[in-house]
mmCIF file of C-alpha atoms and ligand atoms in Angstrom:
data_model
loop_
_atom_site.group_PDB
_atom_site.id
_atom_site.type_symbol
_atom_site.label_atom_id
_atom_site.label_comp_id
_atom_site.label_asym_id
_atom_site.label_seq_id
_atom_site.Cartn_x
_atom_site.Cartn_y
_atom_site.Cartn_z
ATOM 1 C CA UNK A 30 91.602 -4.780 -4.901
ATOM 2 C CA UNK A 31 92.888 -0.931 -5.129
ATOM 3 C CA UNK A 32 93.651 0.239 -2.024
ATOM 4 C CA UNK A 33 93.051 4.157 -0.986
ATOM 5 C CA UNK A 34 94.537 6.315 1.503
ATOM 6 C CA UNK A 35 92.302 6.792 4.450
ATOM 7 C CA UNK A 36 92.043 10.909 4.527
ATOM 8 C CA UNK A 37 95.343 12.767 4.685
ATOM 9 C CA UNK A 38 97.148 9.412 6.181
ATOM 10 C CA UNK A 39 99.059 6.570 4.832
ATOM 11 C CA UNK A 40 97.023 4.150 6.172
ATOM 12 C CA UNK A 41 95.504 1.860 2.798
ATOM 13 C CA UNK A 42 91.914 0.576 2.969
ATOM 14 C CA UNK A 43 89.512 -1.020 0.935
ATOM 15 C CA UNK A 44 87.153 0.565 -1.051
ATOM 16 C CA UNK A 45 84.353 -1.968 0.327
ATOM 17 C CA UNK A 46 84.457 -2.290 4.146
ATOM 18 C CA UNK A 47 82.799 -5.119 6.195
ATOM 19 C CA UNK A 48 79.908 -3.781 8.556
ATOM 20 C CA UNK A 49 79.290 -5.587 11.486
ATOM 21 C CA UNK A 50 76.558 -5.118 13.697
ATOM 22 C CA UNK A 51 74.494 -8.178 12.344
ATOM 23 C CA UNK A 52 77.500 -10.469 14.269
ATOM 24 C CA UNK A 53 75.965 -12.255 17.752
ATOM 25 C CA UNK A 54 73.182 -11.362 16.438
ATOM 26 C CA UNK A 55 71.339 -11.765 13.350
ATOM 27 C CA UNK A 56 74.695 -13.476 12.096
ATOM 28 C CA UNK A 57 75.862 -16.286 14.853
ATOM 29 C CA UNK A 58 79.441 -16.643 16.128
ATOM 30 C CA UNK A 59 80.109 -19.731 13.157
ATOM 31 C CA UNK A 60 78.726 -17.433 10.458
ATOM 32 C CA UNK A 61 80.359 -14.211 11.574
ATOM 33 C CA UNK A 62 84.089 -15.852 11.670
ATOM 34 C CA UNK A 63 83.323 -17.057 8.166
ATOM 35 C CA UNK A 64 81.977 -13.789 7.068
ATOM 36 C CA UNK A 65 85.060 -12.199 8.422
ATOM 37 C CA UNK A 66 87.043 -14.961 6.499
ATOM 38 C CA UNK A 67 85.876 -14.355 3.493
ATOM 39 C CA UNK A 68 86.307 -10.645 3.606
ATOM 40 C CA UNK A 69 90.041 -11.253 4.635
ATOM 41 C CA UNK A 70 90.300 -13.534 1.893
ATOM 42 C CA UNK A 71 89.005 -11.157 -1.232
ATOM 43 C CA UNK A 72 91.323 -8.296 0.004
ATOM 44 C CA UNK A 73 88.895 -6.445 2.061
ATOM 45 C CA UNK A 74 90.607 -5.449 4.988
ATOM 46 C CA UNK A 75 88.696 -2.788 6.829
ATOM 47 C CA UNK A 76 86.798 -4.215 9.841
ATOM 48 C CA UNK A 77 84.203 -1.861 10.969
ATOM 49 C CA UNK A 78 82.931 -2.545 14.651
ATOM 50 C CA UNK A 79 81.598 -0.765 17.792
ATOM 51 C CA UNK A 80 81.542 -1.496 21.206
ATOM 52 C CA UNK A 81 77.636 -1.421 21.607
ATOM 53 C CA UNK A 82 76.893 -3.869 18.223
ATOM 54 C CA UNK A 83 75.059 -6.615 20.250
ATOM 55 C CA UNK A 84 76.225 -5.406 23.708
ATOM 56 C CA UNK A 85 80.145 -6.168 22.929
ATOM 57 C CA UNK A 86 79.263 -9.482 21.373
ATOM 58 C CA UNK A 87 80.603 -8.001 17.589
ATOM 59 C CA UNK A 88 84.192 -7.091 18.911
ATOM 60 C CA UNK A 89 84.367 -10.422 20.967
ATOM 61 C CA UNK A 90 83.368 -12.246 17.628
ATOM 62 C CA UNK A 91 85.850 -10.277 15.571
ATOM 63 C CA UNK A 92 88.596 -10.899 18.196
ATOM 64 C CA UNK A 93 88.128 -14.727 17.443
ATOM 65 C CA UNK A 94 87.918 -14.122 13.814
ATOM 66 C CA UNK A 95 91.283 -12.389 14.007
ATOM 67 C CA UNK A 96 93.312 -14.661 16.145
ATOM 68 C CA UNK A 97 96.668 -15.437 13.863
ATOM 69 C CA UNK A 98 95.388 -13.112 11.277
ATOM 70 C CA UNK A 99 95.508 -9.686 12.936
ATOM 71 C CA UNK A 100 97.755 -7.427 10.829
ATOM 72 C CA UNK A 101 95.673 -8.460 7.878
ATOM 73 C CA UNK A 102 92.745 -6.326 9.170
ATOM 74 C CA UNK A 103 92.670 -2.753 9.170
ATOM 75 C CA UNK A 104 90.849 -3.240 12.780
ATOM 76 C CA UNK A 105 88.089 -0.274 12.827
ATOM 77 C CA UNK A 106 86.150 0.449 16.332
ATOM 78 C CA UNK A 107 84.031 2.984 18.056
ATOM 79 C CA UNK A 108 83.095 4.426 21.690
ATOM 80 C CA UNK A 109 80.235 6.762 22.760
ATOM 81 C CA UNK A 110 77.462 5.186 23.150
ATOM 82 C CA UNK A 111 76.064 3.877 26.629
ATOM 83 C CA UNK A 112 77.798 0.716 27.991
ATOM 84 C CA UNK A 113 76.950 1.125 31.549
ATOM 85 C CA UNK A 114 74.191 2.721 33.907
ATOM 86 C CA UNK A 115 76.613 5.321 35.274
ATOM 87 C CA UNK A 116 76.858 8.700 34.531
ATOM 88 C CA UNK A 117 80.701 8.094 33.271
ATOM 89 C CA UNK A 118 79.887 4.888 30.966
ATOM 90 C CA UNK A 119 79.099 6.696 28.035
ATOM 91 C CA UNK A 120 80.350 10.223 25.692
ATOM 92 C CA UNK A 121 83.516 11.320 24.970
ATOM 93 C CA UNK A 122 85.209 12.120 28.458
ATOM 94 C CA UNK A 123 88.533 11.274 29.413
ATOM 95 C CA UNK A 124 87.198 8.492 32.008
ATOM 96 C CA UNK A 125 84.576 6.817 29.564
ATOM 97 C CA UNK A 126 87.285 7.218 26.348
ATOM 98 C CA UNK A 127 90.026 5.758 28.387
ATOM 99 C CA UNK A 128 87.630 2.427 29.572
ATOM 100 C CA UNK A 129 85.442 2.282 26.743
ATOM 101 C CA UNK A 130 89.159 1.412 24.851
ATOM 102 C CA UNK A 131 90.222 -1.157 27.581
ATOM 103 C CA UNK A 132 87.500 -2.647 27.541
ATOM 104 C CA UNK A 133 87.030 -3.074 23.899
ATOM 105 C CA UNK A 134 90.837 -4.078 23.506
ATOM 106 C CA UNK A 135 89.788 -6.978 25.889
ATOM 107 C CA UNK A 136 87.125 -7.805 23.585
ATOM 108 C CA UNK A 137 88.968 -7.727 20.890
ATOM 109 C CA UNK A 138 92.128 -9.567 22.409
ATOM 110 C CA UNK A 139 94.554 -7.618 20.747
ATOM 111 C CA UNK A 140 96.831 -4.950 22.069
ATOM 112 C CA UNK A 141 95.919 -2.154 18.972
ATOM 113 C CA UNK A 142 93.084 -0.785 17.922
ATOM 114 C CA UNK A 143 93.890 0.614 14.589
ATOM 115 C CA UNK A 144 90.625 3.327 13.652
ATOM 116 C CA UNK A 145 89.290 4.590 16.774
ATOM 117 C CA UNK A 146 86.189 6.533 16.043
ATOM 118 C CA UNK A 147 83.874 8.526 18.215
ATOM 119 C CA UNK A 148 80.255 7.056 17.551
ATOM 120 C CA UNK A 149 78.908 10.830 17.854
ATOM 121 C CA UNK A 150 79.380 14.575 18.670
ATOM 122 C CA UNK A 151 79.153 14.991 22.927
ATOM 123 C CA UNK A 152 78.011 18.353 23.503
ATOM 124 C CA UNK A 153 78.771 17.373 26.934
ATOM 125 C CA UNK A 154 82.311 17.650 27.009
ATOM 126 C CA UNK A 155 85.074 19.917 25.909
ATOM 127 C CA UNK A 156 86.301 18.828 22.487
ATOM 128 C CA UNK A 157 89.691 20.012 23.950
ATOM 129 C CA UNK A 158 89.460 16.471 26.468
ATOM 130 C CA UNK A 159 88.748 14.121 24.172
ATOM 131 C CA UNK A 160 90.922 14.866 21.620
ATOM 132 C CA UNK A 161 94.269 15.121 24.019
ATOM 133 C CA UNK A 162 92.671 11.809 25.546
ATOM 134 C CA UNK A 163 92.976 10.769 21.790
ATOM 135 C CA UNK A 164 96.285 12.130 21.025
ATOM 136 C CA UNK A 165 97.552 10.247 24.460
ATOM 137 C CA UNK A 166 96.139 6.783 23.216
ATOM 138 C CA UNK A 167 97.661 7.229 19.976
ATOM 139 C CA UNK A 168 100.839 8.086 21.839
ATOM 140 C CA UNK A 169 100.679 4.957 24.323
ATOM 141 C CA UNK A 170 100.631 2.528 20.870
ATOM 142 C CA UNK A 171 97.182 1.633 22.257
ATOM 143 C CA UNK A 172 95.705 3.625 19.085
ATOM 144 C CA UNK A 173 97.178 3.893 15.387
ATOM 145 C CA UNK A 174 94.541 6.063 13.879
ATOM 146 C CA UNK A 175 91.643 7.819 15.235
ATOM 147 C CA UNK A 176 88.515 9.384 13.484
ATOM 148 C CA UNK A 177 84.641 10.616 13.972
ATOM 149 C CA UNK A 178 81.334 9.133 13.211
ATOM 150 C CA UNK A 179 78.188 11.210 12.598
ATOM 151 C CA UNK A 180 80.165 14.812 12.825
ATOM 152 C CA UNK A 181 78.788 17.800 11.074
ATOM 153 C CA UNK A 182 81.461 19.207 8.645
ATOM 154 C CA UNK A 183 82.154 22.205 11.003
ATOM 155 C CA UNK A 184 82.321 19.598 13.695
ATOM 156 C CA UNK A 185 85.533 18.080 12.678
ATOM 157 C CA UNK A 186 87.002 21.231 11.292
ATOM 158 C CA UNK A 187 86.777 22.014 14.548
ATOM 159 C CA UNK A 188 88.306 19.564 16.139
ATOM 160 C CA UNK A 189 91.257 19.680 13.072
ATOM 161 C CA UNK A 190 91.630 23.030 13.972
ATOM 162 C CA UNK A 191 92.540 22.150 18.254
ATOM 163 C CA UNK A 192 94.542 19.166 17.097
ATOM 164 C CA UNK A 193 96.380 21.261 14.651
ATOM 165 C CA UNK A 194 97.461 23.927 17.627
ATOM 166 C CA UNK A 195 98.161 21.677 20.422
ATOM 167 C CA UNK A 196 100.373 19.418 17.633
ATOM 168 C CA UNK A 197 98.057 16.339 18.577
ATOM 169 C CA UNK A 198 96.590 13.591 16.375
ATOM 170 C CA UNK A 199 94.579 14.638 14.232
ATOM 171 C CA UNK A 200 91.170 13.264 12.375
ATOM 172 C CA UNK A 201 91.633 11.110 9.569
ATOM 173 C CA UNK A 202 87.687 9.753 8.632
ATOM 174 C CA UNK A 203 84.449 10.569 9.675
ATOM 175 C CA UNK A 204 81.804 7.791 9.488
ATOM 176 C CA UNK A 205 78.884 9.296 7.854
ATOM 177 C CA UNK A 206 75.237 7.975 6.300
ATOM 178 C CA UNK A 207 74.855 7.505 2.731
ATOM 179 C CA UNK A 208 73.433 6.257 -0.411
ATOM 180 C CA UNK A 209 71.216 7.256 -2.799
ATOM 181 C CA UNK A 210 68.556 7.159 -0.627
ATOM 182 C CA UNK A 211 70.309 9.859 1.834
ATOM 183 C CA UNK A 212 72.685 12.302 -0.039
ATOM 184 C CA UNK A 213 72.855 14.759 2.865
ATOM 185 C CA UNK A 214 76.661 14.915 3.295
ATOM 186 C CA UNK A 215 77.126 16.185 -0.185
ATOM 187 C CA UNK A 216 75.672 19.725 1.309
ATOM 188 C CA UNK A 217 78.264 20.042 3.704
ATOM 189 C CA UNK A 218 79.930 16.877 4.986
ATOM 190 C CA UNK A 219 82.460 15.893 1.861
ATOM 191 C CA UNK A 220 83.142 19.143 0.800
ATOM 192 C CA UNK A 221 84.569 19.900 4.024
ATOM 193 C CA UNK A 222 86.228 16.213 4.041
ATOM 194 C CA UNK A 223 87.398 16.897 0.816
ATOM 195 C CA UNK A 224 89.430 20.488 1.971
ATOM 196 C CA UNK A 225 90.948 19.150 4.674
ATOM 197 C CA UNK A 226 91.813 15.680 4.416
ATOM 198 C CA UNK A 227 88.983 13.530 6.018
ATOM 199 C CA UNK A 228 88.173 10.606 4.324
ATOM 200 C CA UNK A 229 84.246 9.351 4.357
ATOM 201 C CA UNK A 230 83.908 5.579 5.399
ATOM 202 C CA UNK A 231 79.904 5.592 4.445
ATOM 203 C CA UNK A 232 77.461 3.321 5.974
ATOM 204 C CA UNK A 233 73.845 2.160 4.678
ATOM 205 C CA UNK A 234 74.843 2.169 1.260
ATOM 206 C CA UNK A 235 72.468 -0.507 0.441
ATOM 207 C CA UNK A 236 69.457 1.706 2.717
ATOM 208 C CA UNK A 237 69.304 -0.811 5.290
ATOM 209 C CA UNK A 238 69.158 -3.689 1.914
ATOM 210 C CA UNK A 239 66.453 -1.503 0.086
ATOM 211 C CA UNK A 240 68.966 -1.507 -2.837
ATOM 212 C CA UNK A 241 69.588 -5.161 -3.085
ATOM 213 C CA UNK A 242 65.709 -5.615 -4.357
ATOM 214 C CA UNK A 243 64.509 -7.847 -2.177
ATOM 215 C CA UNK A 244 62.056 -5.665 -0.847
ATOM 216 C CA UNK A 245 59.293 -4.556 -2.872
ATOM 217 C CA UNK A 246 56.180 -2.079 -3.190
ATOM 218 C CA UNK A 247 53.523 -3.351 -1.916
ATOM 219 C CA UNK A 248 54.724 -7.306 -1.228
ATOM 220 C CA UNK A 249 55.351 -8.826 1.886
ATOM 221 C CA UNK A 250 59.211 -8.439 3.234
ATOM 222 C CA UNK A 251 61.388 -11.781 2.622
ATOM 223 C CA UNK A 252 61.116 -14.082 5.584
ATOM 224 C CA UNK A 253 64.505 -13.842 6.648
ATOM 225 C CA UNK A 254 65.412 -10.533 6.022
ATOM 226 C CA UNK A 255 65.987 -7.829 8.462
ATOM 227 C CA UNK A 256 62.198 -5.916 7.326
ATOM 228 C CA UNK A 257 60.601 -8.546 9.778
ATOM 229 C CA UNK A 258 63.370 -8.653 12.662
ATOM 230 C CA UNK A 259 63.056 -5.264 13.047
ATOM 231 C CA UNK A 260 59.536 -5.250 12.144
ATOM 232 C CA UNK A 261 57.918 -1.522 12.335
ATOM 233 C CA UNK A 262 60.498 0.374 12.531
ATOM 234 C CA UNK A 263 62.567 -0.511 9.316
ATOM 235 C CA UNK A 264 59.568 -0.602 7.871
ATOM 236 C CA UNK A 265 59.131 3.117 8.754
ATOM 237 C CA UNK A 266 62.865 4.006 8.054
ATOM 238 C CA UNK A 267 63.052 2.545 4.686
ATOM 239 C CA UNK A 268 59.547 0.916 3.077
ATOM 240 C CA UNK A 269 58.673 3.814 2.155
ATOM 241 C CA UNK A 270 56.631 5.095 -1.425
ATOM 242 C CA UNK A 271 59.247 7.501 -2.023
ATOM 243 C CA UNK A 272 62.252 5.160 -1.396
ATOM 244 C CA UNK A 273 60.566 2.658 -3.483
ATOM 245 C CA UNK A 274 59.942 4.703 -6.694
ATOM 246 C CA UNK A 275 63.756 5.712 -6.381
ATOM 247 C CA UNK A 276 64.749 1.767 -6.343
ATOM 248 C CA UNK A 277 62.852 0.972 -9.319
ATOM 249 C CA UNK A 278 64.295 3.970 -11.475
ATOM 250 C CA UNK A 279 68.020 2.270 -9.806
ATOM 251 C CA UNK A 280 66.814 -0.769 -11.015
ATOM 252 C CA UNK A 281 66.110 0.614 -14.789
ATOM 253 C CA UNK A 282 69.909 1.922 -14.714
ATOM 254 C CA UNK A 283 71.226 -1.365 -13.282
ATOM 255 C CA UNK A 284 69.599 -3.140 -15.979
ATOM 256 C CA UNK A 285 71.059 -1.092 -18.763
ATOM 257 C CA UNK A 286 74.033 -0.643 -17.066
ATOM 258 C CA UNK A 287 74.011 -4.916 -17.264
ATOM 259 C CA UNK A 288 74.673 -4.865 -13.994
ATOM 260 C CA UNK A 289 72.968 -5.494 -10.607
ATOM 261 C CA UNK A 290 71.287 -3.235 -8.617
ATOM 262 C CA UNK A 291 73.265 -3.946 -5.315
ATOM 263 C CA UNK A 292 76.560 -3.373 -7.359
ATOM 264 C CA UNK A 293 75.388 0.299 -8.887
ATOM 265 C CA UNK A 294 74.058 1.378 -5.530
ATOM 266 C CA UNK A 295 77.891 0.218 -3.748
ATOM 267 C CA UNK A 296 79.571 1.591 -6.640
ATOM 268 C CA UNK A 297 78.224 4.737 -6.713
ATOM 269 C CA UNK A 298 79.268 5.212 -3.481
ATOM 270 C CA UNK A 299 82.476 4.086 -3.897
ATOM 271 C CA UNK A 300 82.973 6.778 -6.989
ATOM 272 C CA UNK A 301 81.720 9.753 -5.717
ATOM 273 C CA UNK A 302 84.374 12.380 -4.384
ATOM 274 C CA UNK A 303 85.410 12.334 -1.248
ATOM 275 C CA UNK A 304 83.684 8.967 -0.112
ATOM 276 C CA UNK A 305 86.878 6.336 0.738
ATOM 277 C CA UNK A 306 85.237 3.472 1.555
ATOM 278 C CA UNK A 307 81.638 1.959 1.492
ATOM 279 C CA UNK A 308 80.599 -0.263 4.616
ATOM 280 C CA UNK A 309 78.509 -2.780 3.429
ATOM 281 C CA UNK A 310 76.859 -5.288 6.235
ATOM 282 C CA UNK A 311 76.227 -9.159 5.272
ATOM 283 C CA UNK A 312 74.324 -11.372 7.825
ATOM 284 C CA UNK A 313 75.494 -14.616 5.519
ATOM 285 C CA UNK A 314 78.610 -15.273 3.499
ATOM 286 C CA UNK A 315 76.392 -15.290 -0.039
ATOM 287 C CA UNK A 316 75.836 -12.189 1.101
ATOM 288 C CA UNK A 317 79.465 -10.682 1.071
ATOM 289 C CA UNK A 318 80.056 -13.021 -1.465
ATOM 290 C CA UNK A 319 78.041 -11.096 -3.689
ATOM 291 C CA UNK A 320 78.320 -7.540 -2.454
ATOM 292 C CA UNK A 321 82.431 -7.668 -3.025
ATOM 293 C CA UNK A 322 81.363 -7.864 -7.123
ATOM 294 C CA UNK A 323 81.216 -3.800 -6.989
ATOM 295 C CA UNK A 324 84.596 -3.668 -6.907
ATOM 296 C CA UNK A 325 84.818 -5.031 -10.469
ATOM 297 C CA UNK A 326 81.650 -2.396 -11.728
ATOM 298 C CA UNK A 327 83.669 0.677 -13.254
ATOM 299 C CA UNK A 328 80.488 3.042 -13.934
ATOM 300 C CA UNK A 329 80.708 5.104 -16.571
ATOM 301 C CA UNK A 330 80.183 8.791 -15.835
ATOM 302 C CA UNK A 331 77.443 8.602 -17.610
ATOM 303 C CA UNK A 332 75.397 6.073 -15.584
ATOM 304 C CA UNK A 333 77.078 7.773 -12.302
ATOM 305 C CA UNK A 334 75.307 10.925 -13.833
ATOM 306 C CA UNK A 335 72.158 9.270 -13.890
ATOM 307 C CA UNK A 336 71.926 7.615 -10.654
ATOM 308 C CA UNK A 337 73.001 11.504 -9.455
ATOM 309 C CA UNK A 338 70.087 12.585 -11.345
ATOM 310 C CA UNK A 339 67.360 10.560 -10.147
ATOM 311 C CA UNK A 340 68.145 10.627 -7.077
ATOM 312 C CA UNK A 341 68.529 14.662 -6.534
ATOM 313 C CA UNK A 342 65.581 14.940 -4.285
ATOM 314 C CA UNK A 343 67.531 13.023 -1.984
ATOM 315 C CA UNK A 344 70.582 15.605 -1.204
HETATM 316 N N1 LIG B 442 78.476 4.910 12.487
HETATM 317 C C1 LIG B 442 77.211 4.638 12.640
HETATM 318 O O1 LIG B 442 76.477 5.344 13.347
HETATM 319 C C2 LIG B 442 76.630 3.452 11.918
HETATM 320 C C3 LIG B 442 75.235 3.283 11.866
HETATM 321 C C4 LIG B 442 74.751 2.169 11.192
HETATM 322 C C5 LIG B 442 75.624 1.263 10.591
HETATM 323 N N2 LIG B 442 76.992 1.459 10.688
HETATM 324 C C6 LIG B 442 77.949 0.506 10.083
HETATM 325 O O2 LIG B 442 77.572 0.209 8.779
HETATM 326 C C7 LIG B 442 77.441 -1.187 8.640
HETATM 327 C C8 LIG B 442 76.476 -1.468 7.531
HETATM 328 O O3 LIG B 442 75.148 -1.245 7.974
HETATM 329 P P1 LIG B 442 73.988 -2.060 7.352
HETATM 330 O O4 LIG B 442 74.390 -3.486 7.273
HETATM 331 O O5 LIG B 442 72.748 -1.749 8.091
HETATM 332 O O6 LIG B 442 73.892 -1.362 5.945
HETATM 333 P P2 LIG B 442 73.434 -1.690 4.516
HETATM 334 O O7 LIG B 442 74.660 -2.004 3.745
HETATM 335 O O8 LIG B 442 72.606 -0.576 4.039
HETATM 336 O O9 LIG B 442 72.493 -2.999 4.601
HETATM 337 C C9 LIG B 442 73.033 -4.228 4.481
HETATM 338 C C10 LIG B 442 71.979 -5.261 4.792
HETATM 339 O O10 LIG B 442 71.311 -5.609 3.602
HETATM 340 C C11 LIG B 442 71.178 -7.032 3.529
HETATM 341 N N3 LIG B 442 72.040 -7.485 2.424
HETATM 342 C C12 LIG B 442 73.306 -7.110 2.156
HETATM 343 N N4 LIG B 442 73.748 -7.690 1.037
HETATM 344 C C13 LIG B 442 72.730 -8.430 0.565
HETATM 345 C C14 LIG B 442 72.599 -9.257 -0.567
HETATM 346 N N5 LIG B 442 73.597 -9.397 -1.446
HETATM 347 N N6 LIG B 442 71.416 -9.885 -0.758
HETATM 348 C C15 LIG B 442 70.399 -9.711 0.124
HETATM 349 N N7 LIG B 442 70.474 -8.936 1.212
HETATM 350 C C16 LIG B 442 71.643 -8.308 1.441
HETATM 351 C C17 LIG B 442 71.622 -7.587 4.862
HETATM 352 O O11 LIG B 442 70.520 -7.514 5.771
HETATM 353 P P3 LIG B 442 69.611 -8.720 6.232
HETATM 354 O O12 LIG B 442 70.197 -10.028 5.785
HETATM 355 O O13 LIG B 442 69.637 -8.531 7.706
HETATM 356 O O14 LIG B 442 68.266 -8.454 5.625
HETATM 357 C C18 LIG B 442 72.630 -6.545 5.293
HETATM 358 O O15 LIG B 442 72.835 -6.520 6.677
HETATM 359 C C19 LIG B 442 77.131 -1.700 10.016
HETATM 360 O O16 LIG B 442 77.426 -3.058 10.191
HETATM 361 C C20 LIG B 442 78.032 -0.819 10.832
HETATM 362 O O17 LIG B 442 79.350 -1.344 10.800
HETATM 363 C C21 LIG B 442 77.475 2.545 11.318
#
């Protein structure tokens, strides 16, 4: 595995990441453990997690995993999102950022979180707070790194630009989308990362397992896949004509490329500028298994070129 600085730190990562919001849920507790396991084992060792995956039930899983193997895991969390009815259980406030990390630290059973990310932008609250709450975490040993998830490029220039005055911690990744499906970021998002040190950690690379091939135009979705758990509203988000006609042109490159479809749509990711790591989700073990082969694809610029190409509608 060839590890890469996260952003303008020193902290090493995978180029492949383990997504986790499938664990206490579509994944059980047994298959989850393994799943983290295995990722452990083939040199991943970015852990991406949140507090609200399956109502807390991903960290508490992840804390088992990692009992005895915790320093092996670049440990990866997140806070923002709702985990109360009060008006002080969710955003980016000094009170909920200060909780939201006890309580995912008990979760976790460990004493560090090493990538603390905020989930999302709160317009609510003074960027000022949350990143000297941040820079105080990182201080108390509680927090090694901390990052953003979902920021705009000017978001997190922003906030570079406070934590670069007050002499605070500052931003090391933002957790965008992105695939071929969704090139968005490229408008704004990496160049930005790109200038000023803020590594990408990209999620949906597959589109939500559009690129993996197992769903098709006009079939029926795969029993067990996520297309009927989620029913409508994947269907929606990803079954869609225009989404389709981009897999099968992915899937004439992957064939001539002699290589899967999955594996072109991770390594793209993986190779384009600015992007550090690719989160890839696995409900079963086959599943990682399988995924961690695009580390071994080495496009060509050529193929890289034409994925770009058909896909251009998509930026
Ligand atoms: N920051 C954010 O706001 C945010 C938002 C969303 C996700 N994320 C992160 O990104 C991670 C990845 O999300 P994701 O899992 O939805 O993204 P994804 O990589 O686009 O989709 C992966 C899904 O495709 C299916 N799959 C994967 N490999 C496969 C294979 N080899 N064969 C067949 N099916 C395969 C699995 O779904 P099924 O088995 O269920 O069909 C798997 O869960 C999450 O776990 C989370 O950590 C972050």
């Amino acid at each position: 595995m060839e590890y890469r600085n996260l952003g303008r730190s020193g902290l090493k990562v995978s180029p492949i990441s383990l997504g986790t919001n499938a664990f206490g849920g579509r994944a059980d507790e047994a298959t989850s453990i393994a799943v983290v396991h295995k990722a452990l084992d083939s040199g991943i060792n970015l852990i991406d997690t949140a507090d609200t995956y399956m109502g807390g039930e991903s960290e508490r899983i992840i804390g088992l995993a990692l009992q005895g193997r915790r320093t092996q895991a670049v440990l990866a969390t997140k806070g923002w999102f709702p985990m109360g009815e009060g008006p002080n259980d969710r955003g980016l406030s000094r009170k909920h950022i200060l909780d939201a990390v006890d309580a995912s630290l008990r979760r976790l059973q460990t004493d560090y979180i090493d990538l603390y990310q905020m989930h999302n932008w709160d317009p609510e609250t003074p960027l000022e707070e949350t990143l000297e709450t941040l820079n105080d975490l990182v201080g108390s040993g509680k927090v090694r790194y901390i990052g953003c998830s979902n920021f705009a490029g000017w978001q997190f220039v922003k906030a570079l630009g406070i934590s670069e005055r007050r002499g605070w911690a500052r931003f090391i990744s933002n957790q965008p989308e992105y695939s071929p499906a969704n090139r968005k970021i490229e408008r704004d998002v990496i160049p930005a990362g790109i200038a000023e040190g803020v590594g990408q950690i990209v999620y949906f690379p597959l589109a939500g397992g559009l690129f993996t091939g197992k769903y098709k135009r006009n079939e029926a979705p795969p029993e067990d896949s996520r297309a009927i758990t989620q029913g409508e509203r994947f269907k929606n988000r990803w079954m869609t004509d225009r989404n389709f006609t981009l897999v099968e042109r992915m899937t004439e490159i992957a064939a001539e490329a002699g290589i899967s479809l999955p594996h072109l749509a991770i390594a793209w990711a993986m190779a384009k500028p600015g992007i550090t790591s690719a989160i890839v989700g696995a409900s079963k073990v086959a599943q990682l298994a399988d995924n961690i082969g695009a580390c071994e694809a080495k496009l060509t610029p050529e193929v890289i070129k034409r994925v770009d190409e058909v896909s251009a509608d998509f930026v």
